[in-house]
mmCIF file with all atom_site columns, C-alpha atoms in Angstrom:
data_model
loop_
_atom_site.group_PDB
_atom_site.id
_atom_site.type_symbol
_atom_site.label_atom_id
_atom_site.label_alt_id
_atom_site.label_comp_id
_atom_site.label_asym_id
_atom_site.label_entity_id
_atom_site.label_seq_id
_atom_site.pdbx_PDB_ins_code
_atom_site.Cartn_x
_atom_site.Cartn_y
_atom_site.Cartn_z
_atom_site.occupancy
_atom_site.B_iso_or_equiv
_atom_site.pdbx_formal_charge
_atom_site.auth_seq_id
_atom_site.auth_comp_id
_atom_site.auth_asym_id
_atom_site.auth_atom_id
_atom_site.pdbx_PDB_model_num
ATOM 1   C CA . MET W 1 1   ? 0.000   0.000  0.000   1.00 0.00 ? 1250 MET W CA 1
ATOM 2   C CA . LYS W 1 2   ? 2.851   2.373  0.808   1.00 0.00 ? 1251 LYS W CA 1
ATOM 3   C CA . LYS W 1 3   ? 4.369   1.976  -2.687  1.00 0.00 ? 1252 LYS W CA 1
ATOM 4   C CA . PHE W 1 4   ? 0.939   2.580  -4.230  1.00 0.00 ? 1253 PHE W CA 1
ATOM 5   C CA . ASN W 1 5   ? 0.603   5.859  -2.297  1.00 0.00 ? 1254 ASN W CA 1
ATOM 6   C CA . LYS W 1 6   ? 4.124   6.898  -3.343  1.00 0.00 ? 1255 LYS W CA 1
ATOM 7   C CA . ASP W 1 7   ? 3.283   6.152  -6.999  1.00 0.00 ? 1256 ASP W CA 1
ATOM 8   C CA . ILE W 1 8   ? 0.084   8.214  -6.767  1.00 0.00 ? 1257 ILE W CA 1
ATOM 9   C CA . GLY W 1 9   ? 2.043   11.078 -5.226  1.00 0.00 ? 1258 GLY W CA 1
ATOM 10  C CA . SER W 1 10  ? 4.746   10.981 -7.908  1.00 0.00 ? 1259 SER W CA 1
ATOM 11  C CA . TYR W 1 11  ? 2.161   10.836 -10.692 1.00 0.00 ? 1260 TYR W CA 1
ATOM 12  C CA . GLY W 1 12  ? 0.301   13.757 -9.113  1.00 0.00 ? 1261 GLY W CA 1
ATOM 13  C CA . GLU W 1 13  ? 3.495   15.805 -8.916  1.00 0.00 ? 1262 GLU W CA 1
ATOM 14  C CA . ASP W 1 14  ? 4.189   15.135 -12.610 1.00 0.00 ? 1263 ASP W CA 1
ATOM 15  C CA . LEU W 1 15  ? 0.653   16.243 -13.536 1.00 0.00 ? 1264 LEU W CA 1
ATOM 16  C CA . ALA W 1 16  ? 1.024   19.359 -11.382 1.00 0.00 ? 1265 ALA W CA 1
ATOM 17  C CA . LEU W 1 17  ? 4.360   20.208 -12.988 1.00 0.00 ? 1266 LEU W CA 1
ATOM 18  C CA . ASN W 1 18  ? 2.877   19.914 -16.483 1.00 0.00 ? 1267 ASN W CA 1
ATOM 19  C CA . TYR W 1 19  ? -0.030  22.121 -15.391 1.00 0.00 ? 1268 TYR W CA 1
ATOM 20  C CA . LEU W 1 20  ? 2.382   24.733 -14.027 1.00 0.00 ? 1269 LEU W CA 1
ATOM 21  C CA . LYS W 1 21  ? 4.483   24.746 -17.205 1.00 0.00 ? 1270 LYS W CA 1
ATOM 22  C CA . ARG W 1 22  ? 1.330   25.278 -19.295 1.00 0.00 ? 1271 ARG W CA 1
ATOM 23  C CA . ASN W 1 23  ? 0.550   28.271 -17.081 1.00 0.00 ? 1272 ASN W CA 1
ATOM 24  C CA . ASN W 1 24  ? 3.944   29.952 -17.547 1.00 0.00 ? 1273 ASN W CA 1
ATOM 25  C CA . TYR W 1 25  ? 5.637   28.878 -14.330 1.00 0.00 ? 1274 TYR W CA 1
ATOM 26  C CA . SER W 1 26  ? 9.316   28.031 -14.618 1.00 0.00 ? 1275 SER W CA 1
ATOM 27  C CA . LEU W 1 27  ? 10.658  25.152 -12.555 1.00 0.00 ? 1276 LEU W CA 1
ATOM 28  C CA . ILE W 1 28  ? 13.453  25.911 -10.101 1.00 0.00 ? 1277 ILE W CA 1
ATOM 29  C CA . PHE W 1 29  ? 13.531  22.659 -8.123  1.00 0.00 ? 1278 PHE W CA 1
ATOM 30  C CA . LYS W 1 30  ? 11.481  19.490 -7.775  1.00 0.00 ? 1279 LYS W CA 1
ATOM 31  C CA . ASN W 1 31  ? 11.419  17.497 -4.511  1.00 0.00 ? 1280 ASN W CA 1
ATOM 32  C CA . PHE W 1 32  ? 13.775  19.726 -2.524  1.00 0.00 ? 1281 PHE W CA 1
ATOM 33  C CA . ARG W 1 33  ? 14.679  17.561 0.482   1.00 0.00 ? 1282 ARG W CA 1
ATOM 34  C CA . THR W 1 34  ? 16.238  18.374 3.827   1.00 0.00 ? 1283 THR W CA 1
ATOM 35  C CA . SER W 1 35  ? 16.461  16.373 7.019   1.00 0.00 ? 1284 SER W CA 1
ATOM 36  C CA . ASN W 1 36  ? 13.293  18.178 8.153   1.00 0.00 ? 1285 ASN W CA 1
ATOM 37  C CA . GLY W 1 37  ? 11.137  17.302 5.139   1.00 0.00 ? 1286 GLY W CA 1
ATOM 38  C CA . GLU W 1 38  ? 10.483  18.104 1.508   1.00 0.00 ? 1287 GLU W CA 1
ATOM 39  C CA . ILE W 1 39  ? 8.915   20.724 -0.726  1.00 0.00 ? 1288 ILE W CA 1
ATOM 40  C CA . ASP W 1 40  ? 7.319   19.106 -3.767  1.00 0.00 ? 1289 ASP W CA 1
ATOM 41  C CA . ILE W 1 41  ? 7.794   21.855 -6.362  1.00 0.00 ? 1290 ILE W CA 1
ATOM 42  C CA . ILE W 1 42  ? 9.571   25.211 -6.316  1.00 0.00 ? 1291 ILE W CA 1
ATOM 43  C CA . CYS W 1 43  ? 8.759   27.464 -9.272  1.00 0.00 ? 1292 CYS W CA 1
ATOM 44  C CA . LYS W 1 44  ? 9.036   31.042 -10.376 1.00 0.00 ? 1293 LYS W CA 1
ATOM 45  C CA . SER W 1 45  ? 6.040   32.996 -11.610 1.00 0.00 ? 1294 SER W CA 1
ATOM 46  C CA . LYS W 1 46  ? 6.953   36.459 -12.842 1.00 0.00 ? 1295 LYS W CA 1
ATOM 47  C CA . ASP W 1 47  ? 9.058   37.794 -9.942  1.00 0.00 ? 1296 ASP W CA 1
ATOM 48  C CA . ILE W 1 48  ? 7.640   35.520 -7.255  1.00 0.00 ? 1297 ILE W CA 1
ATOM 49  C CA . ILE W 1 49  ? 9.142   32.277 -5.982  1.00 0.00 ? 1298 ILE W CA 1
ATOM 50  C CA . VAL W 1 50  ? 6.316   29.813 -5.407  1.00 0.00 ? 1299 VAL W CA 1
ATOM 51  C CA . PHE W 1 51  ? 6.629   26.875 -3.012  1.00 0.00 ? 1300 PHE W CA 1
ATOM 52  C CA . ILE W 1 52  ? 4.038   24.254 -3.920  1.00 0.00 ? 1301 ILE W CA 1
ATOM 53  C CA . GLU W 1 53  ? 2.689   21.290 -1.974  1.00 0.00 ? 1302 GLU W CA 1
ATOM 54  C CA . VAL W 1 54  ? 0.940   18.713 -4.176  1.00 0.00 ? 1303 VAL W CA 1
ATOM 55  C CA . LYS W 1 55  ? -1.760  16.483 -2.695  1.00 0.00 ? 1304 LYS W CA 1
ATOM 56  C CA . SER W 1 56  ? -3.416  13.702 -4.709  1.00 0.00 ? 1305 SER W CA 1
ATOM 57  C CA . ARG W 1 57  ? -6.515  11.733 -3.722  1.00 0.00 ? 1306 ARG W CA 1
ATOM 58  C CA . TYR W 1 58  ? -8.882  9.120  -5.120  1.00 0.00 ? 1307 TYR W CA 1
ATOM 59  C CA . SER W 1 59  ? -11.651 9.773  -2.605  1.00 0.00 ? 1308 SER W CA 1
ATOM 60  C CA . TYR W 1 60  ? -12.922 12.285 -0.082  1.00 0.00 ? 1309 TYR W CA 1
ATOM 61  C CA . HIS W 1 61  ? -13.126 9.741  2.764   1.00 0.00 ? 1310 HIS W CA 1
ATOM 62  C CA . PHE W 1 62  ? -10.364 11.529 4.663   1.00 0.00 ? 1311 PHE W CA 1
ATOM 63  C CA . GLY W 1 63  ? -11.238 15.075 3.527   1.00 0.00 ? 1312 GLY W CA 1
ATOM 64  C CA . THR W 1 64  ? -10.010 17.143 0.627   1.00 0.00 ? 1313 THR W CA 1
ATOM 65  C CA . PRO W 1 65  ? -6.359  17.060 -0.389  1.00 0.00 ? 1314 PRO W CA 1
ATOM 66  C CA . GLY W 1 66  ? -5.902  20.659 0.746   1.00 0.00 ? 1315 GLY W CA 1
ATOM 67  C CA . GLU W 1 67  ? -7.101  19.784 4.234   1.00 0.00 ? 1316 GLU W CA 1
ATOM 68  C CA . ALA W 1 68  ? -4.159  17.395 4.495   1.00 0.00 ? 1317 ALA W CA 1
ATOM 69  C CA . VAL W 1 69  ? -1.821  20.409 4.553   1.00 0.00 ? 1318 VAL W CA 1
ATOM 70  C CA . THR W 1 70  ? -2.082  20.880 8.293   1.00 0.00 ? 1319 THR W CA 1
ATOM 71  C CA . TYR W 1 71  ? -0.683  23.674 10.429  1.00 0.00 ? 1320 TYR W CA 1
ATOM 72  C CA . TYR W 1 72  ? 2.328   21.465 11.221  1.00 0.00 ? 1321 TYR W CA 1
ATOM 73  C CA . LYS W 1 73  ? 2.940   20.773 7.506   1.00 0.00 ? 1322 LYS W CA 1
ATOM 74  C CA . GLN W 1 74  ? 2.652   24.495 6.722   1.00 0.00 ? 1323 GLN W CA 1
ATOM 75  C CA . LYS W 1 75  ? 5.264   25.345 9.357   1.00 0.00 ? 1324 LYS W CA 1
ATOM 76  C CA . GLN W 1 76  ? 7.517   22.609 7.995   1.00 0.00 ? 1325 GLN W CA 1
ATOM 77  C CA . ILE W 1 77  ? 7.229   23.979 4.435   1.00 0.00 ? 1326 ILE W CA 1
ATOM 78  C CA . ILE W 1 78  ? 7.885   27.531 5.654   1.00 0.00 ? 1327 ILE W CA 1
ATOM 79  C CA . ASN W 1 79  ? 11.044  26.484 7.515   1.00 0.00 ? 1328 ASN W CA 1
ATOM 80  C CA . ILE W 1 80  ? 12.344  24.485 4.550   1.00 0.00 ? 1329 ILE W CA 1
ATOM 81  C CA . SER W 1 81  ? 11.613  27.408 2.217   1.00 0.00 ? 1330 SER W CA 1
ATOM 82  C CA . LYS W 1 82  ? 13.653  29.745 4.450   1.00 0.00 ? 1331 LYS W CA 1
ATOM 83  C CA . TYR W 1 83  ? 16.561  27.322 4.249   1.00 0.00 ? 1332 TYR W CA 1
ATOM 84  C CA . PHE W 1 84  ? 16.181  27.057 0.447   1.00 0.00 ? 1333 PHE W CA 1
ATOM 85  C CA . LEU W 1 85  ? 16.186  30.842 0.006   1.00 0.00 ? 1334 LEU W CA 1
ATOM 86  C CA . PHE W 1 86  ? 19.247  31.205 2.224   1.00 0.00 ? 1335 PHE W CA 1
ATOM 87  C CA . LYS W 1 87  ? 21.131  28.319 0.602   1.00 0.00 ? 1336 LYS W CA 1
ATOM 88  C CA . TYR W 1 88  ? 20.645  29.613 -2.949  1.00 0.00 ? 1337 TYR W CA 1
ATOM 89  C CA . LYS W 1 89  ? 20.951  33.314 -1.989  1.00 0.00 ? 1338 LYS W CA 1
ATOM 90  C CA . LEU W 1 90  ? 17.474  34.201 -3.245  1.00 0.00 ? 1339 LEU W CA 1
ATOM 91  C CA . LEU W 1 91  ? 16.827  36.715 -0.502  1.00 0.00 ? 1340 LEU W CA 1
ATOM 92  C CA . ASN W 1 92  ? 15.414  39.577 -2.605  1.00 0.00 ? 1341 ASN W CA 1
ATOM 93  C CA . TYR W 1 93  ? 12.348  37.752 -3.901  1.00 0.00 ? 1342 TYR W CA 1
ATOM 94  C CA . ASN W 1 94  ? 8.750   37.718 -2.801  1.00 0.00 ? 1343 ASN W CA 1
ATOM 95  C CA . CYS W 1 95  ? 7.455   34.249 -1.972  1.00 0.00 ? 1344 CYS W CA 1
ATOM 96  C CA . ARG W 1 96  ? 4.113   32.514 -2.065  1.00 0.00 ? 1345 ARG W CA 1
ATOM 97  C CA . PHE W 1 97  ? 2.882   29.179 -0.754  1.00 0.00 ? 1346 PHE W CA 1
ATOM 98  C CA . ASP W 1 98  ? 0.450   27.275 -2.968  1.00 0.00 ? 1347 ASP W CA 1
ATOM 99  C CA . VAL W 1 99  ? -1.321  23.942 -2.757  1.00 0.00 ? 1348 VAL W CA 1
ATOM 100 C CA . ILE W 1 100 ? -2.275  21.917 -5.817  1.00 0.00 ? 1349 ILE W CA 1
ATOM 101 C CA . GLU W 1 101 ? -5.040  19.381 -5.252  1.00 0.00 ? 1350 GLU W CA 1
ATOM 102 C CA . ILE W 1 102 ? -5.403  16.536 -7.725  1.00 0.00 ? 1351 ILE W CA 1
ATOM 103 C CA . TYR W 1 103 ? -8.567  14.434 -7.720  1.00 0.00 ? 1352 TYR W CA 1
ATOM 104 C CA . PHE W 1 104 ? -8.327  11.126 -9.569  1.00 0.00 ? 1353 PHE W CA 1
ATOM 105 C CA . ASN W 1 105 ? -11.285 9.178  -10.924 1.00 0.00 ? 1354 ASN W CA 1
ATOM 106 C CA . ASN W 1 106 ? -11.286 5.442  -10.082 1.00 0.00 ? 1355 ASN W CA 1
ATOM 107 C CA . ASN W 1 107 ? -13.042 4.440  -13.306 1.00 0.00 ? 1356 ASN W CA 1
ATOM 108 C CA . ASN W 1 108 ? -10.765 6.045  -15.890 1.00 0.00 ? 1357 ASN W CA 1
ATOM 109 C CA . GLU W 1 109 ? -7.728  8.250  -16.351 1.00 0.00 ? 1358 GLU W CA 1
ATOM 110 C CA . LEU W 1 110 ? -9.561  11.528 -15.860 1.00 0.00 ? 1359 LEU W CA 1
ATOM 111 C CA . TYR W 1 111 ? -8.362  13.887 -13.169 1.00 0.00 ? 1360 TYR W CA 1
ATOM 112 C CA . THR W 1 112 ? -9.145  17.364 -11.891 1.00 0.00 ? 1361 THR W CA 1
ATOM 113 C CA . ILE W 1 113 ? -6.566  19.910 -10.787 1.00 0.00 ? 1362 ILE W CA 1
ATOM 114 C CA . ASN W 1 114 ? -7.387  22.631 -8.278  1.00 0.00 ? 1363 ASN W CA 1
ATOM 115 C CA . HIS W 1 115 ? -4.623  25.203 -7.827  1.00 0.00 ? 1364 HIS W CA 1
ATOM 116 C CA . ILE W 1 116 ? -4.975  27.118 -4.557  1.00 0.00 ? 1365 ILE W CA 1
ATOM 117 C CA . GLU W 1 117 ? -2.760  30.172 -4.881  1.00 0.00 ? 1366 GLU W CA 1
ATOM 118 C CA . ASP W 1 118 ? -1.509  31.804 -1.684  1.00 0.00 ? 1367 ASP W CA 1
ATOM 119 C CA . ALA W 1 119 ? -2.938  28.908 0.348   1.00 0.00 ? 1368 ALA W CA 1
ATOM 120 C CA . PHE W 1 120 ? -1.150  29.975 3.533   1.00 0.00 ? 1369 PHE W CA 1
ATOM 121 C CA . ARG W 1 121 ? 1.200   32.671 4.745   1.00 0.00 ? 1370 ARG W CA 1
ATOM 122 C CA . ALA W 1 122 ? 4.516   32.751 6.569   1.00 0.00 ? 1371 ALA W CA 1
ATOM 123 C CA . TYR W 1 123 ? 3.976   35.074 9.516   1.00 0.00 ? 1372 TYR W CA 1
#
């Protein structure tokens, strides 16, 4: 089951990346990992660096994908993003935190993408 979930997550990230490229985002980094966690996609849109968490689901039994980005997960993403900006000396950019929800259909290969821009803030 764990491998299945990992495969769904990877497929969802690929779909999200294609969606972002079609919408004029330029990829900076995919799956930026630290010992504290990971940011799925880091892109640039105009003059804004966008940190994106991708959540994929087949059902709503455990809530929407966006609801899975808890307060703890948000804080984790914010801390990793600070490290990323410091490491790559990208200190003069505005940042945004987005969530991309991907809903899969069990019966066929259709899917729906919901891009939540500015899903949470780093205060």
